[in-house]
Short mmCIF file of C-alpha atoms in Angstrom, two decimals:
data_model
loop_
_atom_site.label_atom_id
_atom_site.label_comp_id
_atom_site.label_asym_id
_atom_site.label_seq_id
_atom_site.Cartn_x
_atom_site.Cartn_y
_atom_site.Cartn_z
CA MET E 9 22.27 2.56 -34.76
CA ALA E 10 23.16 -0.80 -33.22
CA LYS E 11 22.89 0.72 -29.64
CA GLY E 12 19.42 1.98 -30.46
CA ALA E 13 18.23 -1.28 -31.63
CA ALA E 14 19.47 -3.04 -28.68
CA ALA E 15 17.82 -0.65 -26.33
CA ARG E 16 14.59 -1.12 -28.06
CA ALA E 17 14.90 -4.81 -28.06
CA ALA E 18 15.57 -4.70 -24.20
CA ALA E 19 12.57 -2.40 -23.74
CA ARG E 20 10.34 -5.15 -25.49
CA ARG E 21 11.75 -7.88 -23.24
CA GLN E 22 10.97 -6.13 -19.83
CA ARG E 23 8.54 -7.92 -17.61
CA ASP E 24 5.41 -6.12 -16.69
CA LYS E 25 5.67 -5.11 -13.08
CA TRP E 26 1.82 -4.86 -12.70
CA LYS E 27 1.27 -8.67 -13.23
CA SER E 28 3.61 -9.60 -10.30
CA LYS E 29 2.03 -7.30 -7.86
CA ARG E 30 -0.83 -8.42 -5.43
CA TRP E 31 -3.41 -6.36 -3.43
CA TYR E 32 -2.87 -6.29 0.56
CA SER E 33 -5.45 -4.89 2.91
CA ILE E 34 -4.47 -2.46 5.52
CA ARG E 35 -6.03 -2.95 8.91
CA ALA E 36 -5.72 -0.44 11.78
CA PRO E 37 -6.40 -1.46 15.48
CA ARG E 38 -9.76 -0.22 16.88
CA ASN E 39 -9.06 -1.72 20.42
CA PRO E 40 -6.70 -4.28 21.50
CA TRP E 41 -8.67 -7.31 20.03
CA SER E 42 -10.26 -6.06 16.83
CA PHE E 43 -9.03 -4.38 13.56
CA LYS E 44 -10.67 -2.21 10.95
CA VAL E 45 -9.79 -2.30 7.33
CA ILE E 46 -8.69 1.21 6.25
CA GLY E 47 -7.48 0.73 2.78
CA GLU E 48 -5.50 -1.44 0.30
CA THR E 49 -2.31 -1.28 -1.31
CA MET E 50 -0.23 -2.90 -3.92
CA ALA E 51 3.33 -4.58 -3.59
CA GLU E 52 5.39 -7.26 -5.23
CA GLU E 53 6.33 -8.87 -1.91
CA GLU E 54 5.10 -8.66 1.78
CA GLU E 55 8.37 -7.18 2.86
CA MET E 56 7.93 -4.22 0.67
CA LEU E 57 4.98 -3.04 2.59
CA ILE E 58 6.96 -2.56 5.87
CA GLY E 59 7.59 1.17 6.50
CA ARG E 60 4.82 2.54 4.28
CA HIS E 61 2.71 5.37 5.50
CA TYR E 62 -1.11 5.63 5.12
CA GLU E 63 -3.18 8.67 6.05
CA ILE E 64 -6.86 8.67 6.88
CA LEU E 65 -9.22 11.02 8.60
CA GLN E 66 -10.21 10.23 12.33
CA TYR E 67 -13.87 10.41 11.21
CA GLU E 68 -13.23 7.42 8.87
CA LEU E 69 -11.68 5.48 11.72
CA ASP E 70 -14.31 5.94 14.42
CA GLY E 71 -17.35 7.65 12.69
CA ASP E 72 -17.32 10.81 14.84
CA PHE E 73 -18.26 13.64 12.56
CA SER E 74 -16.74 16.46 14.77
CA LYS E 75 -13.15 14.84 14.16
CA MET E 76 -13.61 15.53 10.30
CA ASN E 77 -10.57 17.69 10.24
CA VAL E 78 -8.18 15.33 12.24
CA LYS E 79 -5.80 13.29 10.05
CA VAL E 80 -4.21 10.11 11.52
CA GLN E 81 -1.14 8.64 9.89
CA PHE E 82 -0.43 5.00 10.21
CA ARG E 83 2.97 3.25 9.54
CA ILE E 84 2.85 -0.43 8.52
CA ASN E 85 5.16 -2.26 10.78
CA GLU E 86 4.21 -5.88 10.21
CA VAL E 87 2.52 -8.14 7.78
CA ILE E 88 0.46 -11.06 8.91
CA GLY E 89 -0.86 -13.76 6.71
#
């Protein structure tokens, strides 16, 4: 019974992970000098974002309705700001 009580006490002491996370905007390059915000994601630290994949439709990126069925996958490789 002592082990069960200790486990419950440890569960009560756990820190809420959601409070420590922050929102980050994901920007994709449109041309060499401008970017478009394609989404947002949460992470505790900036370094945890690197390597994540984000998938959108080509239509959302350039507005061309004929490319509605083409998916584009982005991988985060740097964090600025």
